Amino acid sequence: MNMFFKLCIVAAFLCLTSNGLNSQSFNDWKSVIGNWEFTTEKGIFSEEWKSENDSTFSGIGTYRLTNGDTVMSESLKIVQTKGETYYIAQVNDQNEGKEVWFKLTFREDSQWYFENKSHDFPQGISYSLNSPNLLNAWIEGKKNGNINRQFFYFKRMALTGKE
């Protein structure tokens, strides 16, 4: 009886921590709500995140050249469904305009790692909130047979009232 009781406690703990990880990870994404920018010599990467409802955060990612032309725009989502958390990206001129889903596979403190090993590039997307105003992100995976990682060092922009 004592061994059975111990096994029940371990099983309950594993169930609670696996479900709690995704639920807590999803709720912690609220700290990313707002406008973020990363400036390079060639242009500006930006992301804007907002809460849609209790299971979806939506975002817009853009890359604008210094001359003002928009090179890339993507729709982004963080969705919790069936006890799992996903990062979903949709770029009109990539993947036939279809959504690409990345599953949350790692979460610690204010860092999230999403993965889709079957996607061409990237296969991994990570965000790390280093302070309330600094958000580091990177995408990674194999590209042309080589491991490639691209970094984005976002700073929080002034609130617009749309959050």
Short mmCIF file of N, CA and C in Angstrom, two decimals:
data_model
loop_
_atom_site.label_atom_id
_atom_site.label_comp_id
_atom_site.label_asym_id
_atom_site.label_seq_id
_atom_site.Cartn_x
_atom_site.Cartn_y
_atom_site.Cartn_z
N MET A 1 0.82 -1.19 0.00
CA MET A 1 0.00 0.00 0.00
C MET A 1 0.86 1.26 0.00
N ASN A 2 1.94 1.25 0.77
CA ASN A 2 2.82 2.39 0.84
C ASN A 2 3.45 2.68 -0.52
N MET A 3 3.90 1.65 -1.25
CA MET A 3 4.50 1.82 -2.58
C MET A 3 3.45 2.35 -3.56
N PHE A 4 2.22 1.85 -3.49
CA PHE A 4 1.15 2.33 -4.37
C PHE A 4 0.90 3.82 -4.13
N PHE A 5 0.86 4.23 -2.88
CA PHE A 5 0.65 5.63 -2.53
C PHE A 5 1.76 6.51 -3.11
N LYS A 6 3.01 6.06 -3.00
CA LYS A 6 4.14 6.81 -3.55
C LYS A 6 4.03 6.94 -5.07
N LEU A 7 3.65 5.87 -5.74
CA LEU A 7 3.50 5.91 -7.20
C LEU A 7 2.39 6.88 -7.61
N CYS A 8 1.30 6.92 -6.86
CA CYS A 8 0.20 7.85 -7.15
C CYS A 8 0.67 9.30 -7.01
N ILE A 9 1.46 9.57 -5.99
CA ILE A 9 1.96 10.93 -5.79
C ILE A 9 2.88 11.34 -6.95
N VAL A 10 3.78 10.44 -7.34
CA VAL A 10 4.68 10.74 -8.45
C VAL A 10 3.90 10.97 -9.73
N ALA A 11 2.91 10.12 -10.02
CA ALA A 11 2.09 10.27 -11.23
C ALA A 11 1.33 11.59 -11.21
N ALA A 12 0.75 11.93 -10.07
CA ALA A 12 0.01 13.20 -9.96
C ALA A 12 0.95 14.39 -10.17
N PHE A 13 2.14 14.31 -9.59
CA PHE A 13 3.11 15.39 -9.76
C PHE A 13 3.49 15.57 -11.23
N LEU A 14 3.75 14.46 -11.92
CA LEU A 14 4.12 14.55 -13.34
C LEU A 14 2.99 15.14 -14.17
N CYS A 15 1.76 14.76 -13.90
CA CYS A 15 0.62 15.32 -14.64
C CYS A 15 0.48 16.81 -14.37
N LEU A 16 0.60 17.20 -13.13
CA LEU A 16 0.44 18.61 -12.79
C LEU A 16 1.55 19.47 -13.37
N THR A 17 2.79 18.98 -13.31
CA THR A 17 3.88 19.81 -13.83
C THR A 17 3.85 19.89 -15.34
N SER A 18 3.47 18.84 -16.04
CA SER A 18 3.46 18.93 -17.50
C SER A 18 2.33 19.85 -17.97
N ASN A 19 1.15 19.76 -17.35
CA ASN A 19 0.06 20.66 -17.73
C ASN A 19 0.34 22.08 -17.25
N GLY A 20 0.89 22.22 -16.05
CA GLY A 20 1.19 23.53 -15.51
C GLY A 20 2.25 24.26 -16.31
N LEU A 21 3.20 23.52 -16.85
CA LEU A 21 4.25 24.14 -17.64
C LEU A 21 3.65 24.86 -18.83
N ASN A 22 2.79 24.19 -19.58
CA ASN A 22 2.20 24.81 -20.75
C ASN A 22 1.26 25.94 -20.37
N SER A 23 0.44 25.74 -19.37
CA SER A 23 -0.49 26.77 -18.95
C SER A 23 0.26 28.00 -18.43
N GLN A 24 1.26 27.77 -17.59
CA GLN A 24 2.04 28.88 -17.05
C GLN A 24 2.84 29.57 -18.16
N SER A 25 3.41 28.79 -19.08
CA SER A 25 4.17 29.35 -20.19
C SER A 25 3.29 30.25 -21.03
N PHE A 26 2.08 29.80 -21.26
CA PHE A 26 1.14 30.58 -22.05
C PHE A 26 0.80 31.89 -21.33
N ASN A 27 0.46 31.80 -20.07
CA ASN A 27 0.09 33.00 -19.31
C ASN A 27 1.27 33.97 -19.16
N ASP A 28 2.48 33.44 -19.05
CA ASP A 28 3.65 34.30 -18.92
C ASP A 28 3.94 35.09 -20.19
N TRP A 29 3.37 34.67 -21.32
CA TRP A 29 3.58 35.41 -22.57
C TRP A 29 3.00 36.82 -22.48
N LYS A 30 2.11 37.06 -21.50
CA LYS A 30 1.53 38.39 -21.32
C LYS A 30 2.63 39.44 -21.13
N SER A 31 3.77 39.04 -20.59
CA SER A 31 4.86 39.99 -20.37
C SER A 31 5.48 40.47 -21.68
N VAL A 32 5.16 39.81 -22.79
CA VAL A 32 5.71 40.19 -24.10
C VAL A 32 4.74 41.12 -24.85
N ILE A 33 3.53 41.27 -24.36
CA ILE A 33 2.55 42.15 -25.03
C ILE A 33 3.14 43.55 -25.19
N GLY A 34 2.99 44.10 -26.39
CA GLY A 34 3.49 45.44 -26.67
C GLY A 34 4.20 45.50 -28.01
N ASN A 35 4.90 46.60 -28.22
CA ASN A 35 5.63 46.85 -29.46
C ASN A 35 7.13 46.73 -29.22
N TRP A 36 7.80 46.02 -30.12
CA TRP A 36 9.23 45.75 -30.00
C TRP A 36 9.92 46.09 -31.31
N GLU A 37 11.16 46.62 -31.24
CA GLU A 37 11.92 46.92 -32.45
C GLU A 37 13.39 46.53 -32.27
N PHE A 38 13.97 46.10 -33.39
CA PHE A 38 15.40 45.78 -33.48
C PHE A 38 15.93 46.48 -34.72
N THR A 39 16.83 47.44 -34.52
CA THR A 39 17.35 48.24 -35.63
C THR A 39 18.70 47.70 -36.10
N THR A 40 18.83 47.54 -37.41
CA THR A 40 20.09 47.13 -38.03
C THR A 40 20.51 48.23 -39.00
N GLU A 41 21.67 48.08 -39.61
CA GLU A 41 22.13 49.05 -40.60
C GLU A 41 21.20 49.10 -41.81
N LYS A 42 20.59 47.96 -42.15
CA LYS A 42 19.77 47.87 -43.36
C LYS A 42 18.30 48.17 -43.12
N GLY A 43 17.85 48.06 -41.87
CA GLY A 43 16.43 48.29 -41.63
C GLY A 43 16.01 47.98 -40.21
N ILE A 44 14.70 47.87 -40.02
CA ILE A 44 14.12 47.68 -38.69
C ILE A 44 13.22 46.45 -38.69
N PHE A 45 13.50 45.53 -37.77
CA PHE A 45 12.60 44.42 -37.50
C PHE A 45 11.68 44.87 -36.38
N SER A 46 10.39 44.59 -36.49
CA SER A 46 9.48 44.94 -35.41
C SER A 46 8.48 43.82 -35.19
N GLU A 47 8.02 43.71 -33.97
CA GLU A 47 6.94 42.80 -33.61
C GLU A 47 6.00 43.54 -32.69
N GLU A 48 4.72 43.30 -32.89
CA GLU A 48 3.69 43.86 -32.03
C GLU A 48 2.81 42.71 -31.55
N TRP A 49 2.71 42.54 -30.23
CA TRP A 49 1.94 41.45 -29.63
C TRP A 49 0.78 42.00 -28.82
N LYS A 50 -0.38 41.31 -28.90
CA LYS A 50 -1.53 41.67 -28.06
C LYS A 50 -2.28 40.39 -27.69
N SER A 51 -3.10 40.49 -26.68
CA SER A 51 -3.91 39.38 -26.22
C SER A 51 -5.24 39.38 -26.97
N GLU A 52 -5.60 38.25 -27.55
CA GLU A 52 -6.88 38.13 -28.25
C GLU A 52 -7.96 37.61 -27.32
N ASN A 53 -7.64 36.56 -26.57
CA ASN A 53 -8.57 35.94 -25.63
C ASN A 53 -7.76 35.08 -24.67
N ASP A 54 -8.43 34.19 -23.92
CA ASP A 54 -7.72 33.41 -22.91
C ASP A 54 -6.91 32.25 -23.49
N SER A 55 -6.90 32.09 -24.82
CA SER A 55 -6.10 31.02 -25.42
C SER A 55 -5.27 31.48 -26.62
N THR A 56 -5.28 32.78 -26.92
CA THR A 56 -4.56 33.26 -28.11
C THR A 56 -3.95 34.65 -27.88
N PHE A 57 -2.67 34.75 -28.23
CA PHE A 57 -1.99 36.04 -28.37
C PHE A 57 -1.72 36.19 -29.86
N SER A 58 -1.91 37.38 -30.40
CA SER A 58 -1.63 37.60 -31.82
C SER A 58 -0.53 38.62 -31.97
N GLY A 59 0.20 38.49 -33.07
CA GLY A 59 1.30 39.40 -33.32
C GLY A 59 1.46 39.67 -34.80
N ILE A 60 2.17 40.74 -35.08
CA ILE A 60 2.54 41.09 -36.44
C ILE A 60 4.04 41.34 -36.43
N GLY A 61 4.74 40.68 -37.33
CA GLY A 61 6.17 40.91 -37.48
C GLY A 61 6.45 41.54 -38.83
N THR A 62 7.31 42.55 -38.86
CA THR A 62 7.65 43.20 -40.12
C THR A 62 9.14 43.48 -40.17
N TYR A 63 9.63 43.59 -41.39
CA TYR A 63 11.00 44.04 -41.63
C TYR A 63 10.92 45.14 -42.67
N ARG A 64 11.31 46.34 -42.24
CA ARG A 64 11.28 47.52 -43.12
C ARG A 64 12.71 47.97 -43.40
N LEU A 65 12.99 48.24 -44.66
CA LEU A 65 14.29 48.77 -45.03
C LEU A 65 14.42 50.21 -44.56
N THR A 66 15.65 50.69 -44.50
CA THR A 66 15.91 52.05 -44.07
C THR A 66 15.15 53.07 -44.92
N ASN A 67 14.93 52.75 -46.21
CA ASN A 67 14.20 53.67 -47.10
C ASN A 67 12.68 53.61 -46.89
N GLY A 68 12.20 52.76 -45.98
CA GLY A 68 10.78 52.68 -45.68
C GLY A 68 10.03 51.55 -46.34
N ASP A 69 10.64 50.87 -47.33
CA ASP A 69 9.97 49.75 -47.99
C ASP A 69 9.84 48.57 -47.03
N THR A 70 8.67 47.93 -47.01
CA THR A 70 8.47 46.74 -46.20
C THR A 70 8.87 45.53 -47.02
N VAL A 71 9.86 44.78 -46.53
CA VAL A 71 10.37 43.61 -47.23
C VAL A 71 9.60 42.36 -46.85
N MET A 72 9.22 42.27 -45.59
CA MET A 72 8.55 41.07 -45.11
C MET A 72 7.53 41.45 -44.05
N SER A 73 6.41 40.76 -44.08
CA SER A 73 5.39 40.92 -43.05
C SER A 73 4.83 39.54 -42.73
N GLU A 74 4.66 39.26 -41.46
CA GLU A 74 4.13 37.95 -41.07
C GLU A 74 3.12 38.10 -39.95
N SER A 75 2.13 37.21 -39.97
CA SER A 75 1.16 37.11 -38.89
C SER A 75 1.68 36.09 -37.90
N LEU A 76 1.60 36.41 -36.62
CA LEU A 76 2.11 35.54 -35.58
C LEU A 76 1.02 35.25 -34.56
N LYS A 77 1.10 34.09 -33.93
CA LYS A 77 0.17 33.74 -32.85
C LYS A 77 0.89 32.87 -31.83
N ILE A 78 0.48 33.00 -30.60
CA ILE A 78 0.78 32.03 -29.55
C ILE A 78 -0.57 31.48 -29.15
N VAL A 79 -0.75 30.18 -29.30
CA VAL A 79 -2.05 29.55 -29.08
C VAL A 79 -1.90 28.40 -28.11
N GLN A 80 -2.83 28.31 -27.19
CA GLN A 80 -2.89 27.15 -26.32
C GLN A 80 -4.10 26.32 -26.74
N THR A 81 -3.83 25.08 -27.11
CA THR A 81 -4.90 24.19 -27.54
C THR A 81 -4.58 22.77 -27.10
N LYS A 82 -5.56 22.07 -26.60
CA LYS A 82 -5.42 20.68 -26.16
C LYS A 82 -4.24 20.49 -25.21
N GLY A 83 -4.05 21.46 -24.31
CA GLY A 83 -3.01 21.35 -23.30
C GLY A 83 -1.61 21.62 -23.78
N GLU A 84 -1.45 22.06 -25.03
CA GLU A 84 -0.14 22.38 -25.59
C GLU A 84 -0.09 23.84 -26.02
N THR A 85 1.11 24.40 -26.07
CA THR A 85 1.30 25.78 -26.49
C THR A 85 2.07 25.79 -27.80
N TYR A 86 1.61 26.60 -28.76
CA TYR A 86 2.21 26.66 -30.09
C TYR A 86 2.49 28.11 -30.49
N TYR A 87 3.56 28.28 -31.25
CA TYR A 87 3.89 29.52 -31.94
C TYR A 87 3.53 29.27 -33.40
N ILE A 88 2.71 30.14 -33.98
CA ILE A 88 2.24 29.94 -35.35
C ILE A 88 2.64 31.16 -36.18
N ALA A 89 3.32 30.91 -37.28
CA ALA A 89 3.75 31.98 -38.18
C ALA A 89 3.12 31.77 -39.55
N GLN A 90 2.71 32.88 -40.17
CA GLN A 90 2.15 32.83 -41.51
C GLN A 90 2.72 34.00 -42.32
N VAL A 91 3.41 33.66 -43.40
CA VAL A 91 3.99 34.66 -44.30
C VAL A 91 3.36 34.41 -45.67
N ASN A 92 2.75 35.42 -46.26
CA ASN A 92 1.99 35.24 -47.50
C ASN A 92 2.80 34.60 -48.62
N ASP A 93 4.06 34.99 -48.80
CA ASP A 93 4.83 34.47 -49.93
C ASP A 93 5.75 33.31 -49.54
N GLN A 94 5.46 32.65 -48.42
CA GLN A 94 6.22 31.47 -48.00
C GLN A 94 5.26 30.35 -47.63
N ASN A 95 5.68 29.11 -47.83
CA ASN A 95 4.88 27.94 -47.45
C ASN A 95 3.47 27.97 -48.02
N GLU A 96 3.36 28.50 -49.25
CA GLU A 96 2.06 28.63 -49.93
C GLU A 96 1.06 29.43 -49.11
N GLY A 97 1.57 30.35 -48.27
CA GLY A 97 0.71 31.19 -47.45
C GLY A 97 0.06 30.46 -46.28
N LYS A 98 0.47 29.22 -46.04
CA LYS A 98 -0.11 28.42 -44.95
C LYS A 98 0.59 28.71 -43.62
N GLU A 99 -0.13 28.51 -42.54
CA GLU A 99 0.43 28.65 -41.20
C GLU A 99 1.45 27.55 -40.95
N VAL A 100 2.52 27.90 -40.24
CA VAL A 100 3.50 26.92 -39.81
C VAL A 100 3.48 26.90 -38.28
N TRP A 101 3.27 25.72 -37.72
CA TRP A 101 3.12 25.55 -36.28
C TRP A 101 4.42 25.06 -35.66
N PHE A 102 4.81 25.69 -34.55
CA PHE A 102 5.99 25.31 -33.78
C PHE A 102 5.52 25.02 -32.36
N LYS A 103 5.81 23.83 -31.86
CA LYS A 103 5.37 23.43 -30.53
C LYS A 103 6.36 23.89 -29.46
N LEU A 104 5.83 24.38 -28.34
CA LEU A 104 6.66 24.74 -27.20
C LEU A 104 7.30 23.47 -26.66
N THR A 105 8.64 23.40 -26.69
CA THR A 105 9.35 22.22 -26.21
C THR A 105 10.22 22.50 -25.00
N PHE A 106 10.44 23.79 -24.72
CA PHE A 106 11.25 24.15 -23.56
C PHE A 106 10.79 25.49 -23.03
N ARG A 107 10.73 25.60 -21.72
CA ARG A 107 10.38 26.86 -21.09
C ARG A 107 11.05 26.92 -19.73
N GLU A 108 11.77 28.01 -19.49
CA GLU A 108 12.40 28.21 -18.20
C GLU A 108 12.42 29.70 -17.91
N ASP A 109 11.92 30.09 -16.76
CA ASP A 109 11.82 31.49 -16.38
C ASP A 109 11.14 32.28 -17.50
N SER A 110 11.84 33.22 -18.10
CA SER A 110 11.26 34.03 -19.18
C SER A 110 11.87 33.69 -20.52
N GLN A 111 12.07 32.39 -20.76
CA GLN A 111 12.58 31.92 -22.04
C GLN A 111 11.66 30.83 -22.57
N TRP A 112 11.35 30.94 -23.87
CA TRP A 112 10.48 29.98 -24.54
C TRP A 112 11.20 29.46 -25.78
N TYR A 113 11.10 28.15 -26.03
CA TYR A 113 11.67 27.57 -27.25
C TYR A 113 10.59 26.74 -27.94
N PHE A 114 10.34 27.08 -29.19
CA PHE A 114 9.33 26.41 -30.02
C PHE A 114 10.04 25.67 -31.14
N GLU A 115 9.52 24.50 -31.50
CA GLU A 115 10.23 23.66 -32.46
C GLU A 115 9.28 23.01 -33.47
N ASN A 116 9.76 22.93 -34.71
CA ASN A 116 9.09 22.19 -35.78
C ASN A 116 10.20 21.61 -36.66
N LYS A 117 10.60 20.39 -36.36
CA LYS A 117 11.73 19.76 -37.05
C LYS A 117 11.45 19.48 -38.51
N SER A 118 10.18 19.45 -38.91
CA SER A 118 9.85 19.15 -40.30
C SER A 118 9.82 20.40 -41.19
N HIS A 119 9.95 21.58 -40.62
CA HIS A 119 9.93 22.81 -41.41
C HIS A 119 11.31 23.04 -42.05
N ASP A 120 11.33 23.67 -43.24
CA ASP A 120 12.61 23.87 -43.93
C ASP A 120 13.53 24.80 -43.13
N PHE A 121 13.11 26.01 -42.86
CA PHE A 121 13.88 26.94 -42.02
C PHE A 121 12.95 28.04 -41.57
N PRO A 122 12.97 28.35 -40.31
CA PRO A 122 13.73 27.75 -39.23
C PRO A 122 13.04 26.51 -38.69
N GLN A 123 13.78 25.72 -37.93
CA GLN A 123 13.18 24.60 -37.21
C GLN A 123 12.95 24.95 -35.74
N GLY A 124 13.62 25.99 -35.27
CA GLY A 124 13.48 26.42 -33.89
C GLY A 124 13.35 27.92 -33.78
N ILE A 125 12.51 28.36 -32.85
CA ILE A 125 12.30 29.79 -32.58
C ILE A 125 12.35 29.97 -31.08
N SER A 126 13.15 30.92 -30.63
CA SER A 126 13.29 31.14 -29.19
C SER A 126 13.11 32.61 -28.86
N TYR A 127 12.50 32.85 -27.72
CA TYR A 127 12.36 34.20 -27.16
C TYR A 127 12.87 34.16 -25.73
N SER A 128 13.56 35.21 -25.34
CA SER A 128 14.05 35.33 -23.98
C SER A 128 13.84 36.77 -23.51
N LEU A 129 12.97 36.94 -22.53
CA LEU A 129 12.69 38.27 -21.98
C LEU A 129 13.72 38.54 -20.89
N ASN A 130 14.74 39.34 -21.22
CA ASN A 130 15.85 39.58 -20.30
C ASN A 130 15.55 40.64 -19.26
N SER A 131 14.63 41.53 -19.58
CA SER A 131 14.14 42.55 -18.65
C SER A 131 12.80 43.00 -19.21
N PRO A 132 12.05 43.82 -18.49
CA PRO A 132 10.76 44.24 -19.05
C PRO A 132 10.87 44.95 -20.40
N ASN A 133 12.05 45.47 -20.74
CA ASN A 133 12.21 46.23 -21.98
C ASN A 133 13.18 45.63 -22.98
N LEU A 134 13.73 44.45 -22.70
CA LEU A 134 14.68 43.80 -23.61
C LEU A 134 14.22 42.38 -23.91
N LEU A 135 13.97 42.10 -25.18
CA LEU A 135 13.50 40.79 -25.63
C LEU A 135 14.45 40.29 -26.70
N ASN A 136 15.16 39.22 -26.40
CA ASN A 136 16.03 38.61 -27.40
C ASN A 136 15.30 37.45 -28.05
N ALA A 137 15.46 37.34 -29.34
CA ALA A 137 14.85 36.24 -30.08
C ALA A 137 15.88 35.68 -31.05
N TRP A 138 15.72 34.44 -31.41
CA TRP A 138 16.54 33.88 -32.47
C TRP A 138 15.78 32.78 -33.17
N ILE A 139 16.14 32.59 -34.42
CA ILE A 139 15.63 31.48 -35.20
C ILE A 139 16.83 30.62 -35.57
N GLU A 140 16.60 29.32 -35.68
CA GLU A 140 17.72 28.44 -35.97
C GLU A 140 17.27 27.22 -36.72
N GLY A 141 18.23 26.59 -37.35
CA GLY A 141 17.99 25.35 -38.06
C GLY A 141 19.00 25.16 -39.17
N LYS A 142 18.80 24.09 -39.92
CA LYS A 142 19.69 23.82 -41.04
C LYS A 142 19.21 24.60 -42.25
N LYS A 143 20.17 25.25 -42.90
CA LYS A 143 19.90 26.03 -44.11
C LYS A 143 21.03 25.73 -45.07
N ASN A 144 20.69 25.18 -46.22
CA ASN A 144 21.71 24.76 -47.21
C ASN A 144 22.71 23.80 -46.59
N GLY A 145 22.23 22.91 -45.73
CA GLY A 145 23.09 21.89 -45.13
C GLY A 145 23.90 22.35 -43.93
N ASN A 146 23.85 23.63 -43.60
CA ASN A 146 24.62 24.16 -42.47
C ASN A 146 23.69 24.64 -41.37
N ILE A 147 24.16 24.51 -40.13
CA ILE A 147 23.41 25.06 -39.00
C ILE A 147 23.50 26.58 -39.06
N ASN A 148 22.35 27.23 -38.95
CA ASN A 148 22.28 28.68 -39.06
C ASN A 148 21.45 29.21 -37.90
N ARG A 149 21.90 30.29 -37.29
CA ARG A 149 21.14 30.95 -36.22
C ARG A 149 21.17 32.45 -36.46
N GLN A 150 20.00 33.06 -36.43
CA GLN A 150 19.89 34.51 -36.61
C GLN A 150 19.32 35.11 -35.33
N PHE A 151 19.95 36.19 -34.86
CA PHE A 151 19.57 36.81 -33.60
C PHE A 151 18.83 38.13 -33.83
N PHE A 152 17.89 38.43 -32.94
CA PHE A 152 17.12 39.67 -32.97
C PHE A 152 17.10 40.21 -31.54
N TYR A 153 17.60 41.43 -31.36
CA TYR A 153 17.69 42.04 -30.03
C TYR A 153 16.68 43.18 -29.95
N PHE A 154 15.47 42.85 -29.53
CA PHE A 154 14.37 43.81 -29.51
C PHE A 154 14.41 44.68 -28.26
N LYS A 155 14.00 45.92 -28.44
CA LYS A 155 13.75 46.84 -27.33
C LYS A 155 12.28 47.21 -27.35
N ARG A 156 11.70 47.32 -26.16
CA ARG A 156 10.28 47.69 -26.07
C ARG A 156 10.12 49.15 -26.48
N MET A 157 9.12 49.41 -27.30
CA MET A 157 8.81 50.77 -27.73
C MET A 157 7.72 51.33 -26.83
N ALA A 158 7.52 52.61 -26.91
CA ALA A 158 6.49 53.27 -26.10
C ALA A 158 5.13 52.65 -26.35
N LEU A 159 4.32 52.57 -25.33
CA LEU A 159 2.97 52.01 -25.47
C LEU A 159 2.12 52.91 -26.32
N THR A 160 1.25 52.28 -27.12
CA THR A 160 0.41 53.05 -28.04
C THR A 160 -1.04 53.13 -27.56
N GLY A 161 -1.37 52.37 -26.54
CA GLY A 161 -2.76 52.35 -26.09
C GLY A 161 -3.59 51.27 -26.74
N LYS A 162 -3.02 50.55 -27.74
CA LYS A 162 -3.73 49.48 -28.42
C LYS A 162 -3.53 48.14 -27.75
N GLU A 163 -2.60 48.07 -26.81
CA GLU A 163 -2.29 46.81 -26.15
C GLU A 163 -3.47 46.39 -25.33
#
